[in-house]
Each structure stands twice: as C-alpha cells, then as structure tokens.
C-alpha cells in the first residue's frame, strides 16, 4: 500500500500555489463569485471552531472557480476589541504588539489549512488605513443625523469596565465575560437603528437566509401594531398615554401601571404616597430590564392618583410597577387583569378589580388571553377580534383619545465603549460649537500605540495629550471624544473593503464593489443572529440610502455553520479542557484529513462533537484514495459489464457531488466518494476494467475531490501525468443517460388498488412487464382467483389487473 505523506506533500503544494499566485483574484471579473466567511478576531490560535466555517467557505469558493467563476476569496482580522485588550493587559504587552504577533501566528495557521486565499487582500481593522474609514462611516452617520449622543440608563459591564449594546446583553449577562450587567446613567453614542426597523424587517423577505436567523431578527426588531390611548388623569392636565395591542379590551381596564422611571411619576404622585413610591423607584432603578421581565413575583405601589377609563368613565387607580418597562411603548400600560397574565397576577396580589370583557370560560384563577367575542363592552358587545379592535380604535380616533401606532422592540445601537483598543470616535467637543465631527481631511484620528494599560483598564485616551485639541471650527481649545467604537462597527462594513483593500480614495472602490457585489455566499455562526448580522444589514441599508453602495441587501445568501463541540459533546472551551487543537492533527495527519473529517461530521449547519475514532476513518479514506490513485493498475480479466457499471457509477458520482456541494451538503458528498472508492477497490482487486477506464476514474476522482482535499487532489493529479494545477480544471459534467437508474420499482395494482411490487430493468417493454407481473400473480394470487378482463401497463411504473 502506498501511503500518503501529508507533511511534505501539503507544504510542497502550498509553496507552489503561492509561488505561482494560483489564488490571485482576477481583475475585471466577468462571472464573479464573492465567497465570504465571517472573519475572526486575532485570538492567537485558530481552533476547530474556526476551521469549520472557513473550510466550508473554501470548498464553495473552489467549487465556484471550477465552474468558471472569477473568484474573490480572502480573509482578514477583526483586530480591535476587549478580548485583545484584556489579553494584552494580562501579558503585560501593548495591545497592538499582542495583536500583531497573533496575526502573524494566525496567518501561518491559515496557510496550513490550504485555503485559496488571496493574501494580498488581507484586512486588519486595527490599522489606520482601515479604521480611518470606520471613522468616515461614523461621520456619514453623524451628518445624516443617524449618530447621536444621549444620556440615559445603559447596560454597564463592571468586569469589562464599559457599556454594552442591548444586543450584547444575553439573559442579563455580558456577552463576552458573562458578568451580570448593571445599569448606569451615562451619556453615550448611539446609531439610529430604529429608523431602519421596518426596512430591516421587510428586507428579510428578499434574502435567502436560514429561517432561524430571520426569525431571531424579526423577534428582536419586534414589530407590533396597536393603539396609543390617552387617559385623563384626575386632577392633572397631563394625559397618561399607553400603548396596547388589545384596544378591544378597553372596557376591562381596571387600573393603570406606569414604569418607575416614567417622568409623570413625580408629577402625579400624591403626598401621602410619596415616601413609598420614592423608595420603590430607587429599588427598581438597580435592576436590569431583563431581570425585571423575568421576575416571578410582581411588585408595585399605588401612586395615590386616579385616571379615567374613557370607555366607562370609571376612576381607576394608577400604580407604579417595574414589570412595565420605560424602554417600550410609552412606559405605561392600561391593565386588563381578566385578559392579561401579568396584570392578572398583579391584581390578584393587590386585590384590584378584575372585569371580564371577552367571552370565555373564566374561573377564579385563570386568565383568558386570546381574542374572542366582546361582552360588558356597551355598544361594542358581540364584536370580535380585529373588527372589535378596529371599531374601538375608530371610536377613540373620533373622540381624539387615541390613534393607531406601530411599535418596535428594537432600540438604537449603543456604540460607544470606554475602552482603549478600538476605533476612536472622530468627534471634538467644543464649548462654543458643541459636538463637531472631525473634518474628513483630518482622518484618521490616530489611536496612540505602544500603550501599557493597567488592570483597571483605564484608557490612555483620557490623557491630556490625546484629549486636548483645537476646535476645527472656532479654533478655541476643545476636547476630543475619548470613547472608542464597538468593534461591531468595524465589522459592519469590512466586506466592502475586500474588493479593493488598498484603496485610498475612500472606504471602498465603487467600481470594484459594483463588479463584485452582491456577496455570493456568506458563512458564519448562528450566535451572531441579532448582533453582527443585524448591524451589517443596518449599515448596508444606510449606505444604500445615501448612495454609497448599489444595493440594500448586499449579503443575500447566508449559510449558518453548526458548532463543533469537544469530544465530550460540550461546547469547546479551555475551562472544560475539551479543546481540540487542529494544529496537532494537521502536523500528524495533514490539513486535508482535518478538512475531510470536519465536513463529514454531519450536516454542515449542525456541527457536532469531535470524535477521534471517526477522525481515523476520515484519515484512512485519504490514504485509501492516495493508494488507489498511485498504485499500479493491471487489467486481469476484462469484464465489459463491470466497466460499463463503473462508468455509470462515475457519472452518478459527478451528479451527486455537484448537487451536494452546490447546496453545502458536504457530508453526503463525502459519503458518495467513500462509496465510490469501495467500488474502485473491488475493481482493482479483480482487474476487471481496462487501463483507460481505470485512469479515467482516478483522474475524475482527483478533480471532484479538489475542493474538499486540495493538496491530495493536486498530488494525484500530477501523479497521473498532468502538469497544470487541478484547481484550474473545469468541473466535470455528467452524461444524463448514464445517471438514469438501471432498475425501477413496478407497482402491481388490482382494479387500481395497490397490491404488490417488483423490480425490473429500466425501460423493460410492456409485454415483458405484463409477463413478469402475471408470473408473480400466479405465485401470490393478488387477484384472488378473480377473472382478469384487462391488463394495463405503464412502462417503468405499474401493471394494473382489471378483474371482474
Ligand atoms: C392592554 C392589554 C390587554 C394588553 C390584554 C395585552 C393583553 P407586544 O405584543 O409585545 O407589543 N405593554 C405595553 N407597553 C409595555 C411596557 N412598557 N412594559 C410592559 N408591558 C407593556 O405587547 C404589547 C402589550 O404589552 C400591550 O398591550 C401592553 O399590554 C403591554 F388582554 O395592553 B396590553
Ligand atoms: Zn468650537
């Protein structure tokens, strides 16, 4: 058996590919394919979690190239951010040094994967030639009034010493370090994502993304249609406005609840209730929204003031309770305890009135939450569902007490961070002129390098040398903004840079992006559903609207890769000690074995646990292919039937592999390869086909495997006598006639009812099928001895006995 030496072979080809610029991106693409995989941050070590998406992306890019596409495929580094800064602090190194070292290591690791990257196009978001344009992007948003500063309660991670966007708080903890997030009242920078809420929802219908990602975005944006209703407050001129999706329950409103932070609390509160309310408001201010929403036991206090239900003219008490959030709707609700769970719980606890207005079986301890026929609702009795909602809303509109309203759950994106290692926000604060954007000609605002940061994480941008500056307008002394941007801003536009990464006239070269956009396939993990994948769409919509890019959804196809787990089935993590380091495997078995194994683990969007035993299997396959391809083949006893069969199997393999890779179903494609090599093994043992037929099989096998095992394929390809790279070959076509199934299942019916079936050669004629079916009937007696009056035969499908 000839064994494959992955070490020397893979290195040899990587060197040749590089020397011959095999993966250089063609200019002026006629038939572009832009393959993109989410870039990684320079952690310093590529683990299997990186290999997985990048390998899938590489296979698709190679596959596209062999289909005649001009391919743009490269990679980069999402180099700013807290993990880098924290690691640098830990190692007592400047963050830039630490990052550069990691990038150097990772470039070698990437090279070892054998991916067809065009390394001239690598992006590093922490370099001024990139972040200059991230700052440019910020200035465009500022100019368009889509970037603004606001003081308010924000999420604060005490461990990371910085604010976080809502998207980055997962179940109340920091997305990065899992520390419980606190609330702080701070002035921060925001991007107006909410202005795009509707567009971001509508755009989902135009893109081919997995449903789970689209659903996550829809839920996060949370569009809901309802009514805003103004309630008069007894003894006050202010109205209390609520947002409700259930105007049909208006007659059942028995109290109101306002959020502790609501500006009216202070205004309407009665003197006797003031101490109790103040204390409650204080307590509530310490909890996060998530904690408040998840709290089982509802709490609240009466304000001492009443509102008037416009439908019944009844006085209803106004309560303060923290189950109502200031950040949603109007921060106040009309409570309908008979038909809303939370209101019911609250009413039950505090002995408030419960009034049923929707027909249904309501017992002492239940709530009827669904829609239904209205009762106890005056002239609206008997109406139902949308009709009831519309009628009541119309009445409210006529009486100028309300209007229809669309509400979104999405909040603006908080993008400022109080940390050093990020893109400086290009803004100057001047006492006279206010907030002044740094003139574009002064970009970039340079991040000082070579900084030693202590464990408190204090940003050196707070130093006078950075802060003190002249106002670009009035030239008086002014102060630079010291916050940096969320790294998700850096990654919100990086894909526009690859088409011409060294462009100096702007963030992206319009000609180049016109040629390459849209991105053909974007691959990445599902964990970014409501973070990166939402931000990147928001920025695209913004850039499109302002005439910077030619389309609003430049990432129309997204493939979600699954997650690779440790051998124990848990998420890979250092603390669990179950991290599989691909480097060990690559040095022992070669990159192709790792690629092949990963792609064979299961459906690409599932991922799964790393199984060393199955890895051995994948590695054996690589050796087997090499052995089949390189060993001497000798015809011993030529068998034309077996030769024809081999050819048919080869064509079926082409068909299967083409379809499967095209749909990113890599595992089933690999299974087909394995089956085919089993056939080849048998053929070789018997020597049953001609030398030409054998060579054809091996040659095509090398070509078909090229996207998955690029080194092995290249090696085989030259071994069988070719000179040009296998990666420059056209993808093979199959012959339709040869992939037709040779046998079909013929159904036997009696008077049209299914009775049995048998297998026959495809294309067997009618007379023969009737004969076969009749013979079977004599044995099985499908017709139950009844007299056959007619036999209907449909070739390749059925034989129907018509009996008396
Ligand atoms: C009366 C009512 C009766 C409601 C009923 C529901 C059922 P979505 O679908 O999520 O938009 N609500 C409004 N603002 C709120 C806030 N700031 N904090 C907590 N709850 C709030 O939900 C809209 C419903 O959530 C609104 O409709 C309101 O309760 C509540 F049988 O009003 B409803
Ligand atoms: Zn000024």
PDB file of N, CA, C and O and ligand atoms in Angstrom, residues 428-436 470-478, ligand 2:
ATOM      1  N   UNK A 428     -15.098  66.057  18.236  1.00  0.00           N
ATOM      2  CA  UNK A 428     -14.474  67.007  19.147  1.00  0.00           C
ATOM      3  C   UNK A 428     -15.572  67.792  19.860  1.00  0.00           C
ATOM      4  O   UNK A 428     -16.559  68.187  19.225  1.00  0.00           O
ATOM      5  N   UNK A 429     -15.418  67.929  21.161  1.00  0.00           N
ATOM      6  CA  UNK A 429     -16.407  68.673  21.935  1.00  0.00           C
ATOM      7  C   UNK A 429     -15.873  70.079  22.202  1.00  0.00           C
ATOM      8  O   UNK A 429     -14.817  70.235  22.805  1.00  0.00           O
ATOM      9  N   UNK A 430     -16.624  71.050  21.733  1.00  0.00           N
ATOM     10  CA  UNK A 430     -16.195  72.437  21.883  1.00  0.00           C
ATOM     11  C   UNK A 430     -17.258  73.187  22.669  1.00  0.00           C
ATOM     12  O   UNK A 430     -18.438  73.018  22.433  1.00  0.00           O
ATOM     13  N   UNK A 431     -16.816  73.980  23.622  1.00  0.00           N
ATOM     14  CA  UNK A 431     -17.786  74.687  24.449  1.00  0.00           C
ATOM     15  C   UNK A 431     -18.677  75.591  23.617  1.00  0.00           C
ATOM     16  O   UNK A 431     -19.872  75.682  23.839  1.00  0.00           O
ATOM     17  N   UNK A 432     -18.079  76.229  22.623  1.00  0.00           N
ATOM     18  CA  UNK A 432     -18.850  77.152  21.794  1.00  0.00           C
ATOM     19  C   UNK A 432     -19.648  76.457  20.704  1.00  0.00           C
ATOM     20  O   UNK A 432     -20.816  76.769  20.474  1.00  0.00           O
ATOM     21  N   UNK A 433     -19.035  75.494  20.046  1.00  0.00           N
ATOM     22  CA  UNK A 433     -19.660  74.908  18.851  1.00  0.00           C
ATOM     23  C   UNK A 433     -20.395  73.608  19.128  1.00  0.00           C
ATOM     24  O   UNK A 433     -21.067  73.066  18.256  1.00  0.00           O
ATOM     25  N   UNK A 434     -20.210  73.064  20.319  1.00  0.00           N
ATOM     26  CA  UNK A 434     -20.895  71.810  20.618  1.00  0.00           C
ATOM     27  C   UNK A 434     -20.136  70.629  20.058  1.00  0.00           C
ATOM     28  O   UNK A 434     -18.904  70.617  20.028  1.00  0.00           O
ATOM     29  N   UNK A 435     -20.885  69.640  19.580  1.00  0.00           N
ATOM     30  CA  UNK A 435     -20.267  68.440  19.023  1.00  0.00           C
ATOM     31  C   UNK A 435     -19.850  68.716  17.583  1.00  0.00           C
ATOM     32  O   UNK A 435     -20.672  69.058  16.746  1.00  0.00           O
ATOM     33  N   UNK A 436     -18.557  68.593  17.323  1.00  0.00           N
ATOM     34  CA  UNK A 436     -18.057  68.849  15.971  1.00  0.00           C
ATOM     35  C   UNK A 436     -17.411  67.573  15.440  1.00  0.00           C
ATOM     36  O   UNK A 436     -16.530  67.006  16.081  1.00  0.00           O
ATOM     37  N   UNK A 470      -7.643  71.504  19.239  1.00  0.00           N
ATOM     38  CA  UNK A 470      -8.277  72.757  18.831  1.00  0.00           C
ATOM     39  C   UNK A 470      -9.598  72.450  18.147  1.00  0.00           C
ATOM     40  O   UNK A 470      -9.683  71.473  17.393  1.00  0.00           O
ATOM     41  N   UNK A 471     -10.590  73.266  18.367  1.00  0.00           N
ATOM     42  CA  UNK A 471     -11.856  73.069  17.676  1.00  0.00           C
ATOM     43  C   UNK A 471     -11.650  73.367  16.193  1.00  0.00           C
ATOM     44  O   UNK A 471     -11.113  74.417  15.836  1.00  0.00           O
ATOM     45  N   UNK A 472     -12.050  72.457  15.327  1.00  0.00           N
ATOM     46  CA  UNK A 472     -11.856  72.675  13.886  1.00  0.00           C
ATOM     47  C   UNK A 472     -12.626  73.897  13.372  1.00  0.00           C
ATOM     48  O   UNK A 472     -12.279  74.456  12.340  1.00  0.00           O
ATOM     49  N   UNK A 473     -13.703  74.285  14.081  1.00  0.00           N
ATOM     50  CA  UNK A 473     -14.477  75.443  13.630  1.00  0.00           C
ATOM     51  C   UNK A 473     -13.890  76.753  14.121  1.00  0.00           C
ATOM     52  O   UNK A 473     -13.456  77.591  13.353  1.00  0.00           O
ATOM     53  N   UNK A 474     -13.878  76.914  15.470  1.00  0.00           N
ATOM     54  CA  UNK A 474     -13.579  78.223  16.039  1.00  0.00           C
ATOM     55  C   UNK A 474     -12.149  78.321  16.550  1.00  0.00           C
ATOM     56  O   UNK A 474     -11.733  79.355  17.050  1.00  0.00           O
ATOM     57  N   UNK A 475     -11.426  77.207  16.424  1.00  0.00           N
ATOM     58  CA  UNK A 475     -10.012  77.173  16.796  1.00  0.00           C
ATOM     59  C   UNK A 475      -9.744  77.396  18.276  1.00  0.00           C
ATOM     60  O   UNK A 475      -8.606  77.582  18.675  1.00  0.00           O
ATOM     61  N   UNK A 476     -10.790  77.427  19.091  1.00  0.00           N
ATOM     62  CA  UNK A 476     -10.522  77.564  20.523  1.00  0.00           C
ATOM     63  C   UNK A 476     -10.224  76.190  21.117  1.00  0.00           C
ATOM     64  O   UNK A 476     -10.376  75.162  20.452  1.00  0.00           O
ATOM     65  N   UNK A 477      -9.768  76.199  22.357  1.00  0.00           N
ATOM     66  CA  UNK A 477      -9.416  74.934  22.997  1.00  0.00           C
ATOM     67  C   UNK A 477     -10.653  74.043  23.109  1.00  0.00           C
ATOM     68  O   UNK A 477     -11.708  74.493  23.536  1.00  0.00           O
ATOM     69  N   UNK A 478     -10.472  72.804  22.761  1.00  0.00           N
ATOM     70  CA  UNK A 478     -11.605  71.879  22.789  1.00  0.00           C
ATOM     71  C   UNK A 478     -11.099  70.516  23.236  1.00  0.00           C
ATOM     72  O   UNK A 478      -9.900  70.338  23.482  1.00  0.00           O
TER      73      UNK A 478
HETATM   74 ZN1  LIG B   2     -15.644  75.383  18.539  1.00  0.00          ZN
END
